[in-house]
Coordinates of C-alpha atoms in Angstrom, one line a residue:
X28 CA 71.6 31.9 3.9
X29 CA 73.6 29.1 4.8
X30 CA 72.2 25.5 4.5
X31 CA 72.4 25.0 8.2
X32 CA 70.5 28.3 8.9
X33 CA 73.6 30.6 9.6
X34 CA 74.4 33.7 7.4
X35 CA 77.3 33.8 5.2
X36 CA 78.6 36.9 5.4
X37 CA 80.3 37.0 2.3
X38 CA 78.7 35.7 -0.7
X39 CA 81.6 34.2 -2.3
X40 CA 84.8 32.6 -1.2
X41 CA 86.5 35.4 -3.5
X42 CA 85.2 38.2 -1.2
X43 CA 85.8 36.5 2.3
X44 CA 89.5 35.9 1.0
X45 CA 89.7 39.9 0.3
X46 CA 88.3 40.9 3.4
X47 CA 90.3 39.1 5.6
X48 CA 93.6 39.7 3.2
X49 CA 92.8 43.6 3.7
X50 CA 92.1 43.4 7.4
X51 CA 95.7 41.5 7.4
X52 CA 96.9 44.5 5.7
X53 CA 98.9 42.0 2.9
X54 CA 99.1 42.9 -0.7
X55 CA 98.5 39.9 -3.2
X56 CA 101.8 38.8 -3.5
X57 CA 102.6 39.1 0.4
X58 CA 99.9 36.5 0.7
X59 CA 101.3 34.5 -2.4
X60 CA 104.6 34.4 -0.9
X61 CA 103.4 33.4 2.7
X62 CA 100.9 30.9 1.6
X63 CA 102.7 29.2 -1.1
X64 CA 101.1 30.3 -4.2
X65 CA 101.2 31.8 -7.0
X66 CA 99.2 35.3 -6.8
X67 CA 97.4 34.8 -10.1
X68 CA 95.4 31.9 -8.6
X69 CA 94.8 34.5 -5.5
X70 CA 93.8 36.8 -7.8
X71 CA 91.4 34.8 -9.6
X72 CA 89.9 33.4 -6.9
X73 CA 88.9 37.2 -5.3
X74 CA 87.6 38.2 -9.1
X75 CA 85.3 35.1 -8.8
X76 CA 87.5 33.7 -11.8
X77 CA 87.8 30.5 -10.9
X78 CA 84.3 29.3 -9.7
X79 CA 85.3 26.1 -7.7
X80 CA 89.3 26.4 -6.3
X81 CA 91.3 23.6 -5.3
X82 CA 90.5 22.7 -1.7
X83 CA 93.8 22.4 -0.8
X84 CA 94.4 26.1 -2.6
X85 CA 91.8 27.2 0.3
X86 CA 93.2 25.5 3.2
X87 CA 96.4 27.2 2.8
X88 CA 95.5 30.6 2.4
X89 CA 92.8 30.5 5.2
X90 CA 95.8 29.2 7.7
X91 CA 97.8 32.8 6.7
X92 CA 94.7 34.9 7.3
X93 CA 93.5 32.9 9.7
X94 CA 90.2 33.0 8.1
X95 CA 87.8 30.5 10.5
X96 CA 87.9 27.2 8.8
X97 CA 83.9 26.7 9.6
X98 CA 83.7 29.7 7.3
X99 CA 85.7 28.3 4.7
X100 CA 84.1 24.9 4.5
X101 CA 80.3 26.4 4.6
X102 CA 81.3 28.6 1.7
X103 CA 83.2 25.8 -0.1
X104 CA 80.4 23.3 0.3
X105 CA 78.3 25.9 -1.6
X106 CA 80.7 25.0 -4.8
X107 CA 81.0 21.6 -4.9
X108 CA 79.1 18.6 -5.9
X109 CA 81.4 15.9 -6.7
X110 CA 80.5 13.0 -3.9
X111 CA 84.3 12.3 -3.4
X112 CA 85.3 16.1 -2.5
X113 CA 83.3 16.1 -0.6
X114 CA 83.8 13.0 1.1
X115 CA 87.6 14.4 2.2
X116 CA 86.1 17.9 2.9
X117 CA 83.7 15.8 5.3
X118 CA 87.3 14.5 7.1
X119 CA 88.2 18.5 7.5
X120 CA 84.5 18.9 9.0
X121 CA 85.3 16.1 11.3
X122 CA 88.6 18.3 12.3
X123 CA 86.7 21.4 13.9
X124 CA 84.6 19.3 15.5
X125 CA 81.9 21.5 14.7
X126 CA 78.4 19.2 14.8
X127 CA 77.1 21.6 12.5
X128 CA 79.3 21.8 9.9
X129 CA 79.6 18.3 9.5
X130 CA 75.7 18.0 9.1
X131 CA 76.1 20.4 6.4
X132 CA 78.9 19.0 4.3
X133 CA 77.3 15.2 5.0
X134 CA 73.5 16.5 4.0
X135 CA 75.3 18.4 0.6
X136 CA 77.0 15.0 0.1
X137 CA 74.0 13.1 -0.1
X138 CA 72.2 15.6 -2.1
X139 CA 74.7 15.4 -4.6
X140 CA 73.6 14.6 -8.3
X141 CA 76.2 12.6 -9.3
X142 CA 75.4 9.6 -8.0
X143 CA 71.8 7.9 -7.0
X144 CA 70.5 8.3 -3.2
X145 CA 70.9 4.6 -2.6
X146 CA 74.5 4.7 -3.4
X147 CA 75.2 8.0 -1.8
X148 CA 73.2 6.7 1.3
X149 CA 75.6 3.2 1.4
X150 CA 78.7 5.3 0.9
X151 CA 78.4 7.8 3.9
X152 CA 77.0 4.8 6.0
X153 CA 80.0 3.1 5.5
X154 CA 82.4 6.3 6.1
X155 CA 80.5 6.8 9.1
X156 CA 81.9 2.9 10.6
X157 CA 85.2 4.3 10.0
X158 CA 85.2 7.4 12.1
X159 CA 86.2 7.2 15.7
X160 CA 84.4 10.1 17.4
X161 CA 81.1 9.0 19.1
X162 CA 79.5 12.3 18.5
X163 CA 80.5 12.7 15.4
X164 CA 79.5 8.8 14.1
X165 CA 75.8 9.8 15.9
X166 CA 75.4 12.9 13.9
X167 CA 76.1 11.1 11.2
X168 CA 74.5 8.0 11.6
X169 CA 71.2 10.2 12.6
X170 CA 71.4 12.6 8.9
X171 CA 71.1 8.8 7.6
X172 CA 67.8 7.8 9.1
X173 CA 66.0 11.2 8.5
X174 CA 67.3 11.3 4.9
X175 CA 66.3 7.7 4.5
X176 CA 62.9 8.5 5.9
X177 CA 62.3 11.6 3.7
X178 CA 63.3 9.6 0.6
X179 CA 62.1 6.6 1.6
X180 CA 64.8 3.7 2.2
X181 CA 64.0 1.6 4.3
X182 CA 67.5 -0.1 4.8
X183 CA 69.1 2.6 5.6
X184 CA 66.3 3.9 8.3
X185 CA 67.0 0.7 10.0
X186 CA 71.0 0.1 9.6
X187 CA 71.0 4.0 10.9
X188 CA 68.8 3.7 13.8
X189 CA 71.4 0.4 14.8
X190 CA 74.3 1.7 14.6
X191 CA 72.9 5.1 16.6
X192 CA 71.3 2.3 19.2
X193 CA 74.5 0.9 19.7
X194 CA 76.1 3.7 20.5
X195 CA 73.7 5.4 22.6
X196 CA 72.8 2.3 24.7
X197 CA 76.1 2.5 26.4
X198 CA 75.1 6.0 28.3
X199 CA 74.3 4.5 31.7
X200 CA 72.2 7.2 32.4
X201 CA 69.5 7.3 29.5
X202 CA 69.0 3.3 29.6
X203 CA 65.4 3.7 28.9
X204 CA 65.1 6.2 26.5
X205 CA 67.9 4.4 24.5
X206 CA 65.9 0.9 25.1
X207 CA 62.7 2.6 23.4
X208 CA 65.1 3.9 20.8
X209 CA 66.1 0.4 20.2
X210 CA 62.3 -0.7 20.1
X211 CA 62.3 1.5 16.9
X212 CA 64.3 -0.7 15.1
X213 CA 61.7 -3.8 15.7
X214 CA 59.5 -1.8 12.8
X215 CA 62.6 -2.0 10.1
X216 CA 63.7 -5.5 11.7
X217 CA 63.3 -7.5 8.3
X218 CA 65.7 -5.0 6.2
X219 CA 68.8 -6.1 8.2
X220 CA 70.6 -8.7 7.4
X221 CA 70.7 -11.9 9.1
X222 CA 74.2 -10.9 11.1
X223 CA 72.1 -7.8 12.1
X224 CA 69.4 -9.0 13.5
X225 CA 71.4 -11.4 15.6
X226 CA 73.6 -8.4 16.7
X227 CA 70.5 -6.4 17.4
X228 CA 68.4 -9.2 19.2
X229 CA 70.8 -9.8 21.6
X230 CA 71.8 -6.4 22.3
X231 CA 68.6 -5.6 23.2
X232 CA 67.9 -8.9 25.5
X233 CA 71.2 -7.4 27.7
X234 CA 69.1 -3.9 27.8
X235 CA 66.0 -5.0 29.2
X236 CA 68.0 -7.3 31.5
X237 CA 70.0 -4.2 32.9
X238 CA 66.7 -2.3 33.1
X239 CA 64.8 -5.2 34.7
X240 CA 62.7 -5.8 31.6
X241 CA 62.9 -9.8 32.2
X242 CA 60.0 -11.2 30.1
X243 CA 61.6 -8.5 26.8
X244 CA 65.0 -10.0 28.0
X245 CA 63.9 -13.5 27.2
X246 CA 61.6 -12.8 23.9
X247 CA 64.5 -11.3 22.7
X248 CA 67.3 -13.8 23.2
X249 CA 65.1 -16.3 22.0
X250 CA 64.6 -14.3 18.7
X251 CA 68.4 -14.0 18.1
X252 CA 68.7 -17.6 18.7
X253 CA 66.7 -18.6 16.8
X254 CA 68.8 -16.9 13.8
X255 CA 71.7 -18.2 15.1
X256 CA 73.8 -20.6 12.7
X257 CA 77.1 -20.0 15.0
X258 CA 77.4 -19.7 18.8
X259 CA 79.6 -16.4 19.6
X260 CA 80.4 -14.7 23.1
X261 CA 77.8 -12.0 22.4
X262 CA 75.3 -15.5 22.1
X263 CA 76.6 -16.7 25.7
X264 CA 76.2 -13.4 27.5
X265 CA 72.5 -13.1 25.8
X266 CA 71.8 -16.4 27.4
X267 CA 73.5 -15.7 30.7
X268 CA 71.1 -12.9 30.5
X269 CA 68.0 -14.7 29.7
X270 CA 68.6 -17.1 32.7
X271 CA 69.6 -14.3 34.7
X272 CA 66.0 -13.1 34.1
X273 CA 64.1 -16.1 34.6
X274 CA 65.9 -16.2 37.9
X275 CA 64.6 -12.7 38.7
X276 CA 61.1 -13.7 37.6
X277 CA 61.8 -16.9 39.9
X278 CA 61.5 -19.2 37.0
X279 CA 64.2 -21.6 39.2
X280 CA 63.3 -24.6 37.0
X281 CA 63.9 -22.5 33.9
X282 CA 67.4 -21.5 35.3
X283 CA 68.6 -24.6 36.2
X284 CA 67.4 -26.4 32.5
X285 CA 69.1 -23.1 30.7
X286 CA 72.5 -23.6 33.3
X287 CA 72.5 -27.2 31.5
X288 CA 72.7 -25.6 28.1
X289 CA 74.7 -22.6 28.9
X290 CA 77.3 -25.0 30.5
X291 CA 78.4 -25.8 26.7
X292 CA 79.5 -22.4 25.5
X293 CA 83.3 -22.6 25.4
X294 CA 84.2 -19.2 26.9
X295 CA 86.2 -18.3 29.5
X296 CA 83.5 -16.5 32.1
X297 CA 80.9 -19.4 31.5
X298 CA 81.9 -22.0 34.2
X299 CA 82.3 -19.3 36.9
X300 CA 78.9 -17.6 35.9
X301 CA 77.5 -20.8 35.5
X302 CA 78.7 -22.5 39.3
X303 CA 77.6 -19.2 40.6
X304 CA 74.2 -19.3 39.3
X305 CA 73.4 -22.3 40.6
X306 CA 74.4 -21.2 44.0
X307 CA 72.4 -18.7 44.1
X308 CA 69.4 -20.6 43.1
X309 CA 70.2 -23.2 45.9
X310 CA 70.3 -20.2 48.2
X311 CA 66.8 -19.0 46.8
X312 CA 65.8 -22.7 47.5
X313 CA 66.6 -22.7 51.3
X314 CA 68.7 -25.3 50.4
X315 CA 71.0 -23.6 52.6
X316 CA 73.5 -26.5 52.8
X317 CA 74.0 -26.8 49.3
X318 CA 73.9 -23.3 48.4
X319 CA 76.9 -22.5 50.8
X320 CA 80.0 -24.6 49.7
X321 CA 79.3 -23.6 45.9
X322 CA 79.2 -19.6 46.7
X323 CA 82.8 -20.5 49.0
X324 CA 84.3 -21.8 46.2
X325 CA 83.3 -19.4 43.9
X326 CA 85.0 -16.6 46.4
X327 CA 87.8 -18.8 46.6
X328 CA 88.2 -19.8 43.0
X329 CA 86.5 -17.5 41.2
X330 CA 86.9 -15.1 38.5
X331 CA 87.2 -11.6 39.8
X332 CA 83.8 -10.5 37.9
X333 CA 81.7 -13.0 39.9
X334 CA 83.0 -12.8 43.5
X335 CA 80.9 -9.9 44.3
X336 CA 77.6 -12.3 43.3
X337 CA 78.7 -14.8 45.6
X338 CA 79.8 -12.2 48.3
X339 CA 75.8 -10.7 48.1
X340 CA 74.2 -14.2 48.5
X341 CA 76.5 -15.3 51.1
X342 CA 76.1 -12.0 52.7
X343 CA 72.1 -12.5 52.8
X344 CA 72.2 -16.1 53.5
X345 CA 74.3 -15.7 56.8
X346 CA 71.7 -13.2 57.8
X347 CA 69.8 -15.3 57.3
X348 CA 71.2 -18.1 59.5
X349 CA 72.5 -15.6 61.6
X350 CA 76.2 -16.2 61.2
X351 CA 77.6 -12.8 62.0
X352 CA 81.0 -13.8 62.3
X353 CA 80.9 -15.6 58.8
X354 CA 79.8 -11.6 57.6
X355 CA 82.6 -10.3 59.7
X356 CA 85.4 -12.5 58.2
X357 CA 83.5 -12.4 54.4
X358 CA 84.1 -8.3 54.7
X359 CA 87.4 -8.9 55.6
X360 CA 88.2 -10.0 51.8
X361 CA 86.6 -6.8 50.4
X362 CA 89.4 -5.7 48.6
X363 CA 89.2 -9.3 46.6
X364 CA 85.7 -9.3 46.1
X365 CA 84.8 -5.5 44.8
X366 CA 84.9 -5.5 40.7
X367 CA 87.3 -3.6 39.0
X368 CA 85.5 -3.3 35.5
X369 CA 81.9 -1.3 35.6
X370 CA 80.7 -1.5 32.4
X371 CA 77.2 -2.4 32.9
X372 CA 74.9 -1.5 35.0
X373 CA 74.2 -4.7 36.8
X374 CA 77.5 -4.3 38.2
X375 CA 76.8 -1.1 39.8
X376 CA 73.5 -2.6 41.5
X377 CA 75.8 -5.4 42.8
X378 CA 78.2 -2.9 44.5
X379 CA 75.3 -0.6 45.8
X380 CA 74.0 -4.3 47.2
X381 CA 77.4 -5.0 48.9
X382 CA 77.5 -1.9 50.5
X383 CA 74.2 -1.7 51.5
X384 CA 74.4 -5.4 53.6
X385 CA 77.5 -4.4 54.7
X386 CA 76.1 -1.2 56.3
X387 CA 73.5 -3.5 57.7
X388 CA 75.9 -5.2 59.1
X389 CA 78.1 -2.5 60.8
X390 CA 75.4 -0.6 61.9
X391 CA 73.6 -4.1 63.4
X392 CA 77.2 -4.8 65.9
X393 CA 77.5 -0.8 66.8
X394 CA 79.6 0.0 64.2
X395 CA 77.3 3.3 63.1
X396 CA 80.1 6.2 61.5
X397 CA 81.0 3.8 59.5
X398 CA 77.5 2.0 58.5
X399 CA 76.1 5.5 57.5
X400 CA 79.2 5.7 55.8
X401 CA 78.6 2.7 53.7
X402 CA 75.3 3.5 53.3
X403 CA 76.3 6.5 51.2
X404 CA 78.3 4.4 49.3
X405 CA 75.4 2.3 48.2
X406 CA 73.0 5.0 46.9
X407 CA 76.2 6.6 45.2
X408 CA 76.1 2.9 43.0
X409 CA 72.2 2.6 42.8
X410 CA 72.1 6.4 41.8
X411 CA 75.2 6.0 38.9
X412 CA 72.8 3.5 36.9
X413 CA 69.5 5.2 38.8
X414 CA 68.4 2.0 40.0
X415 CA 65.3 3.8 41.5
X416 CA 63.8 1.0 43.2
X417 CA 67.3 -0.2 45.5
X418 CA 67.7 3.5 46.1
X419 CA 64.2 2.9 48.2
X420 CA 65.2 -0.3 49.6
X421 CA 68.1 1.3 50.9
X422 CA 66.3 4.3 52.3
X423 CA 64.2 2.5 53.9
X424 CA 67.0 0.2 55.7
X425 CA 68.0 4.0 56.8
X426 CA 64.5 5.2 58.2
X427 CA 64.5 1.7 59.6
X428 CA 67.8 2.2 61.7
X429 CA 67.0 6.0 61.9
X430 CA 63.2 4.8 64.4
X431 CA 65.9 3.6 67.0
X432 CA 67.9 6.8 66.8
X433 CA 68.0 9.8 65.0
X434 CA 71.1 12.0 64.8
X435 CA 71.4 15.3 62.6
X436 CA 74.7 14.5 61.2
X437 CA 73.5 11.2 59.3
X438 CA 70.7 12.7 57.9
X439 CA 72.5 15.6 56.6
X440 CA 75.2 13.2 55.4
X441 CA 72.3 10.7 53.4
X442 CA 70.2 14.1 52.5
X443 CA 73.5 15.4 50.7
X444 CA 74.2 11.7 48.5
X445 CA 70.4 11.9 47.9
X446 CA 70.1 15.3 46.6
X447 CA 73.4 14.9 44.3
X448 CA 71.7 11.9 43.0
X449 CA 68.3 13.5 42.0
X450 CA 70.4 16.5 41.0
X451 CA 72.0 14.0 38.1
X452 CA 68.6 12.5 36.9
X453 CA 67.2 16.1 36.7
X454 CA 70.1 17.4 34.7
X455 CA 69.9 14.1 32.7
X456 CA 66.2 14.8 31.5
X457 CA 66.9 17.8 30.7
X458 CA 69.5 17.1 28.2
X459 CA 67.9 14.1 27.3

């Protein structure tokens, strides 16, 4: 029995070698001549001779049989012990992409004898940062934190559980069951170092703001700056955040004292997110008067990232006021205002928001194809990041416009957006 549970057919590496020689029908020194070498190290290796062959030996005579190279590696792995073997038998693991096979070789790596668990645990921590497949860094990085566990290291439990966080946090679909993986890490907090901690703080202060966890947002920024010795982008967009949530929690004098502060971070989004900010609040004020020329001039000067913010709050202002024609013309700039980069899932709430006044909007003047139509578009946004509560809001805006008149062909068209939506979180909890 193999380590991961599977069956090795062939107890040696000798006798898989043979079998697959014979079913090739090649003599010894037809596969000698083919592979490359010499048919007394062939012929060792199938007596069972030579107890540990060369890897590279192996490689080439599995490519002429075409012997799977799974099968190679899980027999190999049996053989060896040496950490660095099996280090660069770990890179041919990585190769067949075969989730299994690298758990094996990594689990045989850290159980090797040759060098303490600490040591073996830094090592294969460290390989793990180098390797570029996500999957194959997470299966990695979570053989660390069980190992650590079982042996007891600390460290390791927590530097694992980051760098796993990390990655998983950027699935827009499982934001809260990788936000309660990231809670984890609070417990092993104190064995990371200081640039860790800072790293991990403010990470997390971005994930509870993108899952509307305002008072978490603002705890944690306030723990990473409090560690801080040097401000850094990641710092500025932690803040933006934290004012972001006070704003949602309608903290207004909070916002504006923090816009004061974050006004002094020397990076090239602040004064943008900063004029926009204060915009808004003005709006949120009533101070309609104020609010107006600064959300203009963000559309007009602004950075392409923060003229769908402006857009939303003008949007809802001139409802407000009931300047129709100021929506009409705003609409007409569409093409400027809608983002280009969706990497977060605020961003997909703003664009669900856009679409959803600007159905509001068409459907309001007569315009009701293409309202339903935007519609649509909105609970495709909402539903991307499952921003459960605007996916109500906007259904009820629907039933709302639906209690004046009813027609088949809209509900069948919202029914369909709804059900591919529920459809994805279904699918999502069941892989999750």
């Amino acid at each position: 029995m193999g380590g991961n549970g599977s069956v090795l057919l062939y107890t040696t590496i000798g006798e898989l070698i043979k079998k697959y020689r014979g079913q090739a029908s090649l003599s010894i020194t037809q596969l000698a001549n083919v592979a490359g070498i010499h048919k007394t190290v062939i012929s060792k290796i199938e007596n069972g001779d030579t107890r540990r062959p060369e890897w590279k030996t192996l490689k080439a005579i599995a490519g002429v049989l075409k012997i799977p190279p799974h099968q190679i590696v899980e027999h190999y792995v049996e053989l060896e012990q040496r950490p660095d073997a099996l280090l660069e038998l770990l890179l041919e693991a990585i190769e067949l992409a075969d989730m299994r096979v690298v758990s094996r070789v990594a689990l045989t790596f850290l159980e090797s004898p040759r060098e303490e668990t600490y040591t073996l645990l830094e090592r294969l921590y460290h390989f793990a940062g180098t390797v570029t497949n996500a999957e194959v860094k997470l299966t990695l990085y979570h053989l660390i934190v069980k190992y650590s566990r079982e042996r007891g290291v600390p460290p390791y439990i927590a530097k694992g559980l980051l760098q796993a966080y990390l990655i998983e946090r950027l699935d827009l679909k499982r934001l809260e069951e990788s936000f309660r993986m990231g809670e984890e890490i609070i417990h092993y907090v104190d064995f990371l170092t200081q640039e860790e901690q800072i790293l991990f703080y403010y990470r997390m202060a971005l994930h509870a703001h993108n899952t509307k966890k305002y008072q978490q947002c603002i705890q944690f920024c306030k723990a990473g700056l409090a560690l801080e010795t040097a401000d850094t982008e990641l710092t500025a967009r932690a803040y933006l955040a934290m004012i972001n949530s006070y704003f949602f929690l309608e903290n207004f004098d909070a916002v504006e004292r923090h816009l004061d502060v974050f006004e002094t971070f020397d990076y090239g989004f602040v004064p943008d997110a900063a004029k926009t900010t204060r915009g808004i609040v003005k709006a949120k004020k009533k101070d309609f008067d104020a609010a107006i020329p600064i959300l203009r001039n963000c559309l007009d000067e602004g950075s392409r990232d923060i003229k769908i913010h402006a857009a939303n709050e003008l949007m809802e202002v001139f409802f407000q006021t009931g300047e129709m024609d100021s929506i009409a013309e705003l609409l007409k700039r569409e093409e400027e205002i809608l983002p280009t980069n969706l990497q977060t899932p605020y961003k997909h709430v703003s664009i669900g928001r856009y679409y959803q006044q600007k159905a509001k909007f068409q459907t309001s003047i007569g315009l009701v194809d293409e309202g339903m139509k935007s519609y649509a578009i909105s609970l495709q946004a909402y539903g991307t990041v499952n921003a459960l509560e605007e996916i109500m809001t906007c259904l009820n805006d629907i039933l709302s416009f639906f209690s004046k008149s009813i027609n088949l062909e809209y509900i069948e068209m919202i029914q369909k957006v709804y059900n591919e939506i529920v459809s994805k979180c279904k699918k999502q909890e069941v892989l999750g």
